[in-house]
Short mmCIF file of C-alpha atoms in Angstrom, two decimals:
data_model
loop_
_atom_site.label_atom_id
_atom_site.label_comp_id
_atom_site.label_asym_id
_atom_site.label_seq_id
_atom_site.Cartn_x
_atom_site.Cartn_y
_atom_site.Cartn_z
CA UNK A 165 -15.47 24.93 14.17
CA UNK A 166 -15.25 28.56 14.26
CA UNK A 167 -18.47 30.54 14.02
CA UNK A 168 -18.76 31.95 10.43
CA UNK A 169 -20.20 35.16 11.82
CA UNK A 170 -16.98 35.67 13.69
CA UNK A 171 -14.47 34.36 11.17
CA UNK A 172 -16.13 34.00 7.71
CA UNK A 173 -14.17 31.39 5.66
CA UNK A 174 -12.63 32.27 2.51
CA UNK A 175 -14.89 29.69 0.73
CA UNK A 176 -18.07 31.40 1.96
CA UNK A 177 -16.76 34.66 0.80
CA UNK A 178 -16.02 33.21 -2.63
CA UNK A 179 -19.58 31.56 -2.69
CA UNK A 180 -21.19 34.83 -1.88
CA UNK A 181 -19.12 36.78 -4.41
CA UNK A 182 -20.03 34.19 -7.09
CA UNK A 183 -23.68 34.36 -6.35
CA UNK A 184 -24.09 38.24 -5.79
CA UNK A 185 -21.60 39.66 -8.21
CA UNK A 186 -20.49 37.20 -10.88
CA UNK A 187 -18.93 40.07 -12.93
CA UNK A 188 -16.17 40.37 -10.40
CA UNK A 189 -15.21 36.85 -10.24
CA UNK A 190 -13.47 34.85 -12.95
CA UNK A 191 -15.46 31.69 -12.90
CA UNK A 192 -12.51 29.57 -14.12
CA UNK A 193 -9.99 30.98 -11.77
CA UNK A 194 -10.58 28.27 -9.06
CA UNK A 195 -10.85 25.62 -11.65
CA UNK A 196 -7.44 26.32 -13.44
CA UNK A 197 -5.64 26.77 -10.07
CA UNK A 198 -6.89 23.50 -8.92
CA UNK A 199 -5.96 21.80 -12.22
CA UNK A 200 -2.52 23.12 -11.96
CA UNK A 201 -2.18 21.84 -8.36
CA UNK A 202 -3.49 18.50 -9.40
CA UNK A 203 -1.02 18.14 -12.36
CA UNK A 204 1.95 19.19 -10.28
CA UNK A 205 1.26 16.46 -7.76
CA UNK A 206 0.33 13.74 -10.22
CA UNK A 207 3.99 12.57 -11.11
CA UNK A 208 4.63 11.76 -7.45
CA UNK A 209 1.60 9.68 -7.09
CA UNK A 210 2.36 7.88 -10.48
CA UNK A 211 5.85 7.12 -9.22
CA UNK A 212 4.40 5.72 -5.83
CA UNK A 213 2.06 3.45 -7.77
CA UNK A 214 4.71 2.16 -10.13
CA UNK A 215 6.95 1.13 -7.15
CA UNK A 216 3.98 -0.55 -5.27
CA UNK A 217 3.05 -2.51 -8.44
CA UNK A 218 6.64 -3.36 -9.29
CA UNK A 219 6.57 -1.62 -12.61
CA UNK A 220 9.69 0.40 -12.30
CA UNK A 221 12.29 -0.47 -15.07
CA UNK A 222 15.83 -1.27 -14.24
CA UNK A 223 18.47 1.40 -14.84
CA UNK A 224 21.81 0.42 -16.38
CA UNK A 225 24.81 2.77 -17.02
CA UNK A 226 25.92 0.56 -19.97
CA UNK A 227 23.74 1.14 -23.06
CA UNK A 228 24.89 -2.25 -24.60
CA UNK A 229 23.92 -4.18 -21.40
CA UNK A 230 20.42 -2.40 -21.35
CA UNK A 231 19.75 -3.37 -25.00
CA UNK A 232 21.06 -6.88 -24.36
CA UNK A 233 18.68 -7.56 -21.53
CA UNK A 234 15.78 -5.70 -23.25
CA UNK A 235 16.29 -8.02 -26.28
CA UNK A 236 15.89 -10.97 -24.23
CA UNK A 237 12.82 -9.51 -22.38
CA UNK A 238 14.19 -10.42 -18.95
CA UNK A 239 11.52 -9.81 -16.44
CA UNK A 240 12.35 -11.33 -13.04
CA UNK A 241 11.31 -8.54 -10.72
CA UNK A 242 11.54 -9.03 -6.96
CA UNK A 243 9.09 -6.34 -5.58
CA UNK A 244 9.94 -5.76 -2.10
CA UNK A 245 8.78 -2.04 -2.09
CA UNK A 246 5.04 -2.99 -1.45
CA UNK A 247 5.91 -4.69 1.83
CA UNK A 248 5.98 -1.57 3.94
CA UNK A 249 2.55 -0.48 2.68
CA UNK A 250 0.99 -3.89 3.26
CA UNK A 251 2.56 -4.35 6.64
CA UNK A 252 0.91 -1.17 7.94
CA UNK A 253 -2.35 -1.73 6.17
CA UNK A 254 -2.73 -5.32 7.58
CA UNK A 255 -2.66 -3.83 11.01
CA UNK A 256 -5.20 -1.02 10.35
CA UNK A 257 -8.55 -2.77 11.35
CA UNK A 258 -11.48 -0.74 12.63
CA UNK A 259 -13.03 -2.60 15.68
CA UNK A 260 -16.08 -0.57 15.93
CA UNK A 261 -17.72 2.86 15.25
CA UNK A 262 -20.32 3.28 18.10
CA UNK A 263 -22.40 6.01 19.65
CA UNK A 264 -24.05 6.05 23.25
CA UNK A 265 -27.34 6.77 21.41
CA UNK A 266 -29.15 3.60 20.22
CA UNK A 267 -30.77 5.36 17.27
CA UNK A 268 -27.50 6.81 16.12
CA UNK A 269 -25.87 3.37 16.36
CA UNK A 270 -28.57 1.94 13.98
CA UNK A 271 -27.80 4.67 11.54
CA UNK A 272 -24.06 3.98 11.79
CA UNK A 273 -24.77 0.39 11.09
CA UNK A 274 -26.84 1.30 8.08
CA UNK A 275 -24.17 3.44 6.81
CA UNK A 276 -21.69 0.67 7.25
CA UNK A 277 -23.81 -2.02 5.46
CA UNK A 278 -24.98 0.32 2.70
CA UNK A 279 -21.41 1.25 1.69
CA UNK A 280 -19.84 -2.11 2.36
CA UNK A 281 -17.29 -0.40 4.55
CA UNK A 282 -15.68 -3.61 5.58
CA UNK A 283 -14.42 -3.85 2.06
CA UNK A 284 -14.12 -0.05 1.28
CA UNK A 285 -12.08 0.85 4.28
CA UNK A 286 -9.20 -1.60 3.98
CA UNK A 287 -8.78 -0.43 0.33
CA UNK A 288 -8.90 3.15 1.44
CA UNK A 289 -6.22 2.54 4.07
CA UNK A 290 -4.08 0.66 1.53
CA UNK A 291 -4.34 3.41 -1.01
CA UNK A 292 -3.50 5.97 1.57
CA UNK A 293 -0.39 4.00 2.34
CA UNK A 294 0.49 3.55 -1.33
CA UNK A 295 0.17 7.22 -2.35
CA UNK A 296 0.35 8.90 1.00
CA UNK A 297 -3.03 10.43 0.33
CA UNK A 298 -6.56 8.99 -0.28
CA UNK A 299 -9.90 10.75 -0.35
CA UNK A 300 -13.28 9.51 0.98
CA UNK A 301 -16.27 11.05 -0.69
CA UNK A 302 -19.50 11.23 1.39
CA UNK A 303 -22.46 12.23 -0.70
CA UNK A 304 -26.00 12.42 0.60
CA UNK A 305 -28.82 10.92 -1.62
CA UNK A 306 -32.22 12.31 -1.65
CA UNK A 307 -35.62 11.10 -2.55
CA UNK A 308 -38.25 12.99 -4.63
CA UNK A 309 -39.16 15.12 -1.70
CA UNK A 310 -35.61 16.31 -1.11
CA UNK A 311 -35.17 14.22 2.15
CA UNK A 312 -31.89 12.47 2.57
CA UNK A 313 -32.52 8.80 2.63
CA UNK A 314 -28.97 7.38 2.64
CA UNK A 315 -25.38 8.44 2.28
CA UNK A 316 -22.88 7.08 -0.24
CA UNK A 317 -19.22 6.65 0.76
CA UNK A 318 -16.57 5.81 -1.67
CA UNK A 319 -12.80 6.16 -2.27
CA UNK A 320 -11.27 8.67 -4.76
CA UNK A 321 -7.66 8.48 -5.98
CA UNK A 322 -5.34 11.41 -5.21
CA UNK A 323 -4.49 11.12 -8.98
CA UNK A 324 -7.84 12.70 -9.73
CA UNK A 325 -8.72 14.60 -6.57
CA UNK A 326 -6.92 17.00 -4.46
CA UNK A 327 -7.90 19.14 -1.44
CA UNK A 328 -6.22 22.61 -1.38
CA UNK A 329 -5.77 24.13 1.96
CA UNK A 330 -6.04 27.59 3.15
CA UNK A 331 -2.65 29.18 3.49
CA UNK A 332 -3.75 31.39 6.43
CA UNK A 333 -5.16 28.32 8.31
CA UNK A 334 -3.66 25.02 6.87
CA UNK A 335 -6.29 23.06 8.63
CA UNK A 336 -9.16 24.61 6.60
CA UNK A 337 -10.03 23.33 3.12
CA UNK A 338 -9.94 26.18 0.61
CA UNK A 339 -11.36 24.06 -2.11
CA UNK A 340 -11.32 20.56 -3.73
CA UNK A 341 -10.70 19.80 -7.33
CA UNK A 342 -11.68 16.60 -9.09
CA UNK A 343 -10.92 15.97 -12.64
CA UNK A 344 -11.33 12.84 -14.81
CA UNK A 345 -11.75 11.49 -18.17
CA UNK A 346 -15.02 10.57 -19.67
CA UNK A 347 -14.58 9.23 -23.19
CA UNK A 348 -13.57 12.14 -25.42
CA UNK A 349 -14.38 14.64 -22.85
CA UNK A 350 -12.58 15.84 -19.61
CA UNK A 351 -14.88 16.55 -16.68
CA UNK A 352 -14.13 18.56 -13.50
CA UNK A 353 -15.85 19.68 -10.35
CA UNK A 354 -14.81 22.42 -8.02
CA UNK A 355 -16.12 22.09 -4.44
CA UNK A 356 -16.10 24.95 -1.93
CA UNK A 357 -18.14 25.43 1.11
CA UNK A 358 -21.85 25.48 0.09
CA UNK A 359 -21.23 25.33 -3.68
CA UNK A 360 -20.19 22.81 -6.46
CA UNK A 361 -19.29 23.91 -9.84
CA UNK A 362 -19.40 21.41 -12.82
CA UNK A 363 -17.05 21.79 -15.88
CA UNK A 364 -16.41 20.05 -19.09
CA UNK A 365 -14.27 20.33 -22.13
CA UNK A 366 -15.28 19.83 -25.83
CA UNK A 367 -14.32 16.52 -27.60
CA UNK A 368 -10.63 15.70 -27.41
CA UNK A 369 -9.64 19.09 -25.87
CA UNK A 370 -6.48 18.90 -23.78
CA UNK A 371 -7.92 21.06 -20.91
CA UNK A 372 -4.65 23.05 -20.32
CA UNK A 373 -6.20 26.32 -21.11
CA UNK A 374 -9.15 28.02 -19.45
CA UNK A 375 -10.73 28.44 -22.88
CA UNK A 376 -11.06 24.64 -23.20
CA UNK A 377 -13.47 24.54 -20.27
CA UNK A 378 -17.23 25.34 -20.25
CA UNK A 379 -20.01 24.96 -17.76
CA UNK A 380 -21.47 21.46 -17.55
CA UNK A 381 -25.12 21.58 -16.41
CA UNK A 382 -26.44 18.75 -14.42
CA UNK A 383 -29.85 19.30 -15.98
CA UNK A 384 -29.59 19.88 -19.79
CA UNK A 385 -32.76 21.78 -19.56
CA UNK A 386 -31.49 24.18 -16.97
CA UNK A 387 -28.45 25.98 -18.17
CA UNK A 388 -27.60 27.32 -14.61
CA UNK A 389 -27.56 23.90 -13.10
CA UNK A 390 -23.76 23.64 -13.58
CA UNK A 391 -23.54 25.46 -10.22
CA UNK A 392 -25.15 23.59 -7.40
CA UNK A 393 -25.77 25.15 -3.88
CA UNK A 394 -26.01 23.17 -0.79
CA UNK A 395 -26.57 23.93 2.94
CA UNK A 396 -23.79 21.70 4.19
CA UNK A 397 -21.29 24.53 4.88
CA UNK A 398 -18.46 22.13 4.25
CA UNK A 399 -16.94 20.03 1.45
CA UNK A 400 -18.00 16.41 1.32
CA UNK A 401 -14.38 15.28 0.91
CA UNK A 402 -12.34 13.74 3.65
CA UNK A 403 -8.55 13.51 3.42
CA UNK A 404 -6.74 10.46 4.73
CA UNK A 405 -3.00 11.16 4.79
CA UNK A 406 0.19 9.91 6.33
CA UNK A 407 1.49 13.42 6.95
CA UNK A 408 0.24 17.18 6.70
CA UNK A 409 -0.72 18.92 4.64
CA UNK A 410 0.04 16.05 2.24
CA UNK A 411 1.16 12.58 2.89
CA UNK A 412 4.28 10.64 1.99
CA UNK A 413 3.95 7.11 0.58
CA UNK A 414 4.70 4.39 3.30
CA UNK A 415 7.30 2.85 0.80
CA UNK A 416 8.88 6.24 -0.19
CA UNK A 417 12.18 5.26 1.45
CA UNK A 418 12.15 1.88 -0.40
CA UNK A 419 12.61 3.57 -3.91
CA UNK A 420 16.26 3.57 -3.92
CA UNK A 421 16.75 0.05 -2.55
CA UNK A 422 14.12 -1.32 -4.77
CA UNK A 423 15.73 0.27 -7.95
CA UNK A 424 18.99 -1.38 -6.84
CA UNK A 425 17.32 -4.81 -6.21
CA UNK A 426 15.59 -4.65 -9.67
CA UNK A 427 18.88 -3.92 -11.37
CA UNK A 428 20.70 -6.67 -9.45
CA UNK A 429 18.07 -9.27 -10.11
CA UNK A 430 17.86 -8.46 -13.79
CA UNK A 431 21.67 -8.74 -14.23
CA UNK A 432 21.79 -11.95 -12.18
CA UNK A 433 19.15 -13.50 -14.36
CA UNK A 434 20.99 -12.46 -17.37
CA UNK A 435 23.98 -14.61 -16.08
CA UNK A 436 21.99 -17.74 -15.17
CA UNK A 437 22.27 -19.28 -18.82
CA UNK A 438 26.09 -18.87 -18.50
CA UNK A 439 26.00 -20.91 -15.33
CA UNK A 440 24.23 -23.81 -16.90
CA UNK A 441 26.01 -23.52 -20.34
CA UNK A 442 29.25 -21.70 -19.90
CA UNK A 443 30.77 -19.47 -22.46
CA UNK A 444 33.72 -21.36 -24.09
CA UNK A 445 36.76 -20.42 -26.02
CA UNK A 446 39.52 -21.97 -28.13
CA UNK A 447 43.11 -20.49 -28.57
CA UNK A 448 44.94 -21.05 -31.87
CA UNK A 449 48.58 -20.75 -32.89
CA UNK A 450 49.32 -17.44 -34.84
CA UNK A 451 50.04 -19.52 -38.05
CA UNK A 452 46.85 -21.46 -38.16
CA UNK A 453 44.43 -18.65 -37.19
CA UNK A 454 43.43 -17.99 -40.82
CA UNK A 455 41.55 -21.04 -42.23
CA UNK A 456 39.90 -19.29 -45.14
CA UNK A 457 42.13 -21.10 -47.61
CA UNK A 458 41.64 -24.62 -46.25
CA UNK A 459 40.38 -27.34 -48.52
CA UNK A 460 37.67 -29.40 -46.92
CA UNK A 461 38.94 -32.41 -49.00
CA UNK A 462 42.24 -32.41 -46.87
CA UNK A 463 40.23 -33.75 -43.88
CA UNK A 464 38.92 -37.32 -43.45
CA UNK A 465 36.46 -36.16 -40.83
CA UNK A 466 33.26 -35.41 -42.64
CA UNK A 467 32.00 -33.38 -39.75
CA UNK A 468 34.70 -30.74 -39.92
CA UNK A 469 32.88 -27.51 -40.96
CA UNK A 470 33.77 -25.96 -44.12
CA UNK A 471 35.14 -22.40 -43.94
CA UNK A 472 31.87 -20.80 -45.45
CA UNK A 473 29.48 -22.89 -43.17
CA UNK A 474 27.52 -20.83 -40.84
CA UNK A 475 26.16 -21.76 -37.34
CA UNK A 476 23.11 -24.04 -37.34
CA UNK A 477 20.22 -23.92 -34.96
CA UNK A 478 20.40 -27.52 -33.99
CA UNK A 479 23.60 -27.82 -32.23
CA UNK A 480 25.35 -30.07 -34.81
CA UNK A 481 28.25 -27.54 -35.71
CA UNK A 482 30.83 -29.34 -33.68
CA UNK A 483 33.07 -32.10 -35.12
CA UNK A 484 33.57 -33.59 -31.69
CA UNK A 485 31.20 -36.45 -30.72
CA UNK A 486 30.94 -37.79 -27.28
CA UNK A 487 30.59 -41.62 -27.03
CA UNK A 488 32.54 -44.93 -26.67
CA UNK A 489 35.35 -45.26 -29.18
CA UNK A 490 35.21 -41.59 -30.39
CA UNK A 491 38.35 -39.68 -30.71
CA UNK A 492 38.39 -35.95 -30.44
CA UNK A 493 40.82 -34.46 -32.97
CA UNK A 494 41.42 -30.80 -32.41
CA UNK A 495 43.34 -29.22 -35.43
CA UNK A 496 45.15 -25.98 -35.07
CA UNK A 497 44.02 -25.32 -31.44
CA UNK A 498 46.53 -24.54 -28.92
CA UNK A 499 44.29 -24.67 -25.93
CA UNK A 500 40.60 -24.72 -25.04
CA UNK A 501 38.64 -23.59 -22.02
CA UNK A 502 35.57 -21.89 -20.68
CA UNK A 503 34.78 -18.51 -18.97
CA UNK A 504 33.48 -18.85 -15.42
CA UNK A 505 29.85 -17.53 -14.86
CA UNK A 506 29.48 -14.80 -12.31
CA UNK A 507 29.31 -15.95 -8.69
CA UNK A 508 25.61 -15.69 -7.52
CA UNK A 509 26.67 -14.18 -4.23
CA UNK A 510 27.84 -11.21 -6.13
CA UNK A 511 24.17 -10.43 -6.72
CA UNK A 512 22.45 -12.01 -3.80
CA UNK A 513 24.52 -10.34 -0.96
CA UNK A 514 23.74 -6.82 -2.29
CA UNK A 515 20.16 -7.72 -2.73
CA UNK A 516 19.78 -8.76 1.02
CA UNK A 517 21.73 -5.65 2.04
CA UNK A 518 19.23 -3.52 0.11
CA UNK A 519 16.29 -5.38 1.75
CA UNK A 520 17.74 -4.63 5.21
CA UNK A 521 18.15 -1.05 4.28
CA UNK A 522 14.62 -0.83 3.05
CA UNK A 523 13.37 -2.37 6.46
CA UNK A 524 15.50 0.19 8.28
CA UNK A 525 14.51 3.22 6.34
CA UNK A 526 10.78 2.37 6.23
CA UNK A 527 10.60 1.39 10.07
CA UNK A 528 9.34 -2.11 8.95
CA UNK A 529 10.54 -5.24 10.81
CA UNK A 530 12.97 -7.22 8.64
CA UNK A 531 10.94 -10.54 9.26
CA UNK A 532 8.05 -8.96 7.17
CA UNK A 533 10.51 -9.00 4.25
CA UNK A 534 12.03 -12.33 5.08
CA UNK A 535 10.32 -14.64 7.72
CA UNK A 536 13.30 -16.71 7.95
CA UNK A 537 15.66 -13.81 8.83
CA UNK A 538 15.78 -14.52 12.51
CA UNK A 539 14.74 -16.87 15.24
CA UNK A 540 14.88 -14.40 18.05
CA UNK A 541 12.74 -14.40 21.13
CA UNK A 542 9.43 -12.62 21.60
CA UNK A 543 11.07 -9.81 23.61
CA UNK A 544 13.47 -9.06 20.85
CA UNK A 545 10.63 -8.88 18.43
CA UNK A 546 8.90 -6.30 20.61
CA UNK A 547 11.89 -4.20 20.66
CA UNK A 548 12.30 -4.50 16.89
CA UNK A 549 8.53 -3.65 16.40
CA UNK A 550 8.55 -0.50 18.63
CA UNK A 551 9.05 2.05 15.65
CA UNK A 552 6.78 0.05 13.43
CA UNK A 553 3.97 -0.15 16.19
CA UNK A 554 4.44 3.69 16.84
CA UNK A 555 3.80 4.31 13.10
CA UNK A 556 0.72 2.22 13.07
CA UNK A 557 -0.65 3.98 16.22
CA UNK A 558 0.05 7.27 14.52
CA UNK A 559 -1.95 6.17 11.53
CA UNK A 560 -4.92 4.98 13.70
CA UNK A 561 -4.91 8.46 15.36
CA UNK A 562 -4.84 10.25 11.98
CA UNK A 563 -7.23 8.08 10.02
CA UNK A 564 -9.52 7.72 13.09
CA UNK A 565 -9.79 11.56 13.26
CA UNK A 566 -10.71 11.74 9.55
CA UNK A 567 -13.03 8.81 9.86
CA UNK A 568 -14.87 10.45 12.79
CA UNK A 569 -15.23 13.65 10.72
CA UNK A 570 -16.64 11.75 7.75
CA UNK A 571 -19.29 9.91 9.98
CA UNK A 572 -20.15 12.98 11.74
CA UNK A 573 -20.84 14.69 8.40
CA UNK A 574 -22.93 11.63 7.23
CA UNK A 575 -25.01 11.48 10.39
CA UNK A 576 -25.69 15.13 10.23
CA UNK A 577 -27.12 14.72 6.75
CA UNK A 578 -29.38 11.96 8.01
CA UNK A 579 -30.79 14.21 10.66
CA UNK A 580 -28.61 13.88 13.71
CA UNK A 581 -27.79 17.29 14.76
CA UNK A 582 -24.82 16.73 17.16
CA UNK A 583 -23.74 13.02 16.89
CA UNK A 584 -21.40 11.69 19.49
CA UNK A 585 -19.34 8.71 18.09
CA UNK A 586 -16.33 6.68 18.93
CA UNK A 587 -13.93 5.02 16.56
CA UNK A 588 -12.15 2.03 17.97
CA UNK A 589 -9.32 0.18 16.40
CA UNK A 590 -8.05 -3.50 16.77
CA UNK A 591 -4.84 -2.97 18.83
CA UNK A 592 -1.69 -2.62 16.85
CA UNK A 593 0.07 -4.94 19.23
CA UNK A 594 -1.35 -7.60 21.78
CA UNK A 595 0.37 -9.95 23.97
CA UNK A 596 0.66 -13.42 22.49
CA UNK A 597 4.15 -14.75 23.57
CA UNK A 598 5.07 -16.48 26.81
CA UNK A 599 7.34 -13.51 27.87
CA UNK A 600 4.40 -11.16 27.19
CA UNK A 601 1.98 -13.08 29.54
CA UNK A 602 4.60 -13.63 32.19
CA UNK A 603 5.02 -9.82 32.12
CA UNK A 604 1.24 -9.25 32.55
CA UNK A 605 1.25 -11.73 35.42
CA UNK A 606 4.23 -9.92 37.13
CA UNK A 607 2.47 -6.61 36.70
CA UNK A 608 -0.70 -7.79 38.38
CA UNK A 609 1.29 -9.51 41.23
CA UNK A 610 3.17 -6.25 41.68
CA UNK A 611 -0.16 -4.39 42.35
CA UNK A 612 -0.82 -2.97 38.83
CA UNK A 613 -4.70 -2.88 38.52
CA UNK A 614 -5.71 -5.89 36.44
CA UNK A 615 -7.59 -3.80 34.02
CA UNK A 616 -4.74 -1.51 33.44
CA UNK A 617 -2.38 -4.54 32.95
CA UNK A 618 -4.56 -5.95 30.34
CA UNK A 619 -5.10 -2.72 28.35
CA UNK A 620 -1.17 -2.25 28.40
CA UNK A 621 -1.07 -5.68 26.90
CA UNK A 622 -2.89 -4.25 23.86
CA UNK A 623 -6.47 -5.11 24.43
CA UNK A 624 -9.40 -2.67 23.94
CA UNK A 625 -11.28 -1.31 26.98
CA UNK A 626 -14.57 -2.89 26.05
CA UNK A 627 -12.78 -6.31 25.66
CA UNK A 628 -11.23 -6.02 29.04
CA UNK A 629 -14.43 -4.97 30.65
CA UNK A 630 -16.25 -7.96 29.17
CA UNK A 631 -13.59 -10.30 30.37
CA UNK A 632 -13.59 -8.83 33.75
CA UNK A 633 -17.40 -8.86 34.22
CA UNK A 634 -18.10 -11.15 37.26
CA UNK A 635 -14.51 -12.35 37.57
CA UNK A 636 -12.72 -11.96 40.81
CA UNK A 637 -8.95 -11.56 41.30
CA UNK A 638 -8.38 -15.27 41.79
CA UNK A 639 -10.18 -16.12 38.66
CA UNK A 640 -8.20 -13.60 36.58
CA UNK A 641 -5.02 -14.76 37.99
CA UNK A 642 -5.88 -18.33 37.14
CA UNK A 643 -6.62 -17.34 33.56
CA UNK A 644 -3.42 -15.32 33.24
CA UNK A 645 -1.45 -18.25 34.60
CA UNK A 646 -3.20 -20.70 32.04
CA UNK A 647 -2.38 -18.26 29.09
CA UNK A 648 1.28 -17.87 30.30
CA UNK A 649 1.68 -21.60 30.39
CA UNK A 650 0.01 -22.16 27.12
CA UNK A 651 2.30 -19.49 25.49
CA UNK A 652 5.30 -21.05 27.02
CA UNK A 653 4.37 -24.55 25.87
CA UNK A 654 3.90 -23.23 22.31
CA UNK A 655 7.25 -21.61 22.33
CA UNK A 656 8.96 -24.67 23.56
CA UNK A 657 7.21 -26.89 21.01
CA UNK A 658 8.16 -24.46 18.31
CA UNK A 659 11.89 -24.81 19.35
CA UNK A 660 11.49 -28.71 19.48
CA UNK A 661 10.08 -28.63 15.91
CA UNK A 662 13.13 -26.51 14.76
CA UNK A 663 15.50 -29.12 16.25
CA UNK A 664 13.60 -31.95 14.49
CA UNK A 665 12.50 -33.55 17.65
CA UNK A 666 8.84 -33.25 16.73
CA UNK A 667 6.98 -32.54 13.41
CA UNK A 668 4.79 -29.65 12.72
CA UNK A 669 1.66 -31.93 12.47
CA UNK A 670 2.49 -33.22 16.09
CA UNK A 671 2.81 -29.75 17.37
CA UNK A 672 -0.57 -28.73 15.90
CA UNK A 673 -2.26 -31.74 17.29
CA UNK A 674 -0.79 -31.26 20.77
CA UNK A 675 -1.76 -27.53 20.84
CA UNK A 676 -5.28 -28.25 19.56
CA UNK A 677 -5.79 -30.97 22.20
CA UNK A 678 -4.48 -28.70 25.02
CA UNK A 679 -6.78 -25.82 23.90
CA UNK A 680 -9.69 -28.08 23.66
CA UNK A 681 -9.18 -29.36 27.23
CA UNK A 682 -8.93 -25.83 28.48
CA UNK A 683 -12.15 -24.73 26.82
CA UNK A 684 -13.91 -28.03 28.21
CA UNK A 685 -12.62 -27.14 31.62
CA UNK A 686 -13.79 -23.50 31.36
CA UNK A 687 -17.27 -24.46 30.16
CA UNK A 688 -17.54 -26.96 33.16
CA UNK A 689 -16.67 -24.27 35.55
CA UNK A 690 -19.11 -21.81 34.09
CA UNK A 691 -21.93 -24.46 34.24
CA UNK A 692 -20.93 -25.44 37.78
#
């Protein structure tokens, strides 16, 4: 961080101007600018939410078709667009946040438990993927003496919060705006370095004009408490994003394919009834087309409908009865037939094309959309996963830096002046196939240091160090051989199940028995 005496921040200048010479500063200028920026960004976030939730309506060029489907309230959405978001989020797992200092570690553990971060962080990461942006608020909580006793961390939506960056230095936060609805009122807070301004509207005001807003004191008995100073020197808002300065939803590239899938599926479902009950027709001779002057008494068949009879709701309009001894008498009809319903493949093939396009555009493996899409080897999966794994590692780097910043801020508020912390992630990829372990084995045999080979396999440094503690090269080689053999057996058993040679239950029993035997052997060796 730059020394404020060398390079005073725009925010600090703003605070000093507000406090020393309020007459020269429009107190609503930052507020209205922030509200404008928040409103401009809101439609994009709403669209991202709609596609993730599957609430995007189908689009039809035919007005009649749109009305027909709407009248039947057809709703058979296939929401594939959320898959790119969930696929990334499911791989983003924080392994640990640690410090070499024992006391700092205890504070980190307290922060984690107080804020249930095992639940809060996965939701934060998912929202960041859904919207492209997500905000973590970190607010110190003081006791009666003014001492910070704990720190609250919680997610805020980019639909209500937006960090605005300095145009001169895009990495610096110029200000943060937060606006929300509180019953008939609109509330807002403007956060700049060292200062928080609180604003409110009157009842049922729109908040579009500066005149709609008035100071909102934190203490009703202190009119000046709408402006709250602090000594932090920074804003307690931390921006998780997929890009800079603002993120792009993980499923942004899925919007077009998903819209096509929604339309295809809705149209397909509109034709299903015609496949079960085809539309029929009857052709008449020109001379007998007009039956308006027919006398019903001319016909012996009592079931023949009269000209003025309308259709019934119980299906008894036809004079033709199916059954033994029944005779079908068709009067005046030259031919009958039925219209063929649409071929389902006309819809299903384009749907799968759009799913494949979605996977390609969003750099998400196709098998995450369709687990039965292929039966390729583990090596092929690794090649297919490369762009996806790179994306996850990029998110780990970006989110990890922001998480580090947030915990550093929290620890400083709790009295740790210069905290040193490390954020570790569960590896985005780890070896679990026969080919993978054979590769690890080959690397070690070729002279690659065993620690390096295991880390390249996707395991964390602390995991590798724990495994290697007290283990010589021969023992390590034996373990790698066992894992390689076990993975190879699992792959072959899976192939046997696919061919129908063995059942899934038998595969599970064999693998469970083999693993139990290996564990018993390992325990016996450790005890010996």
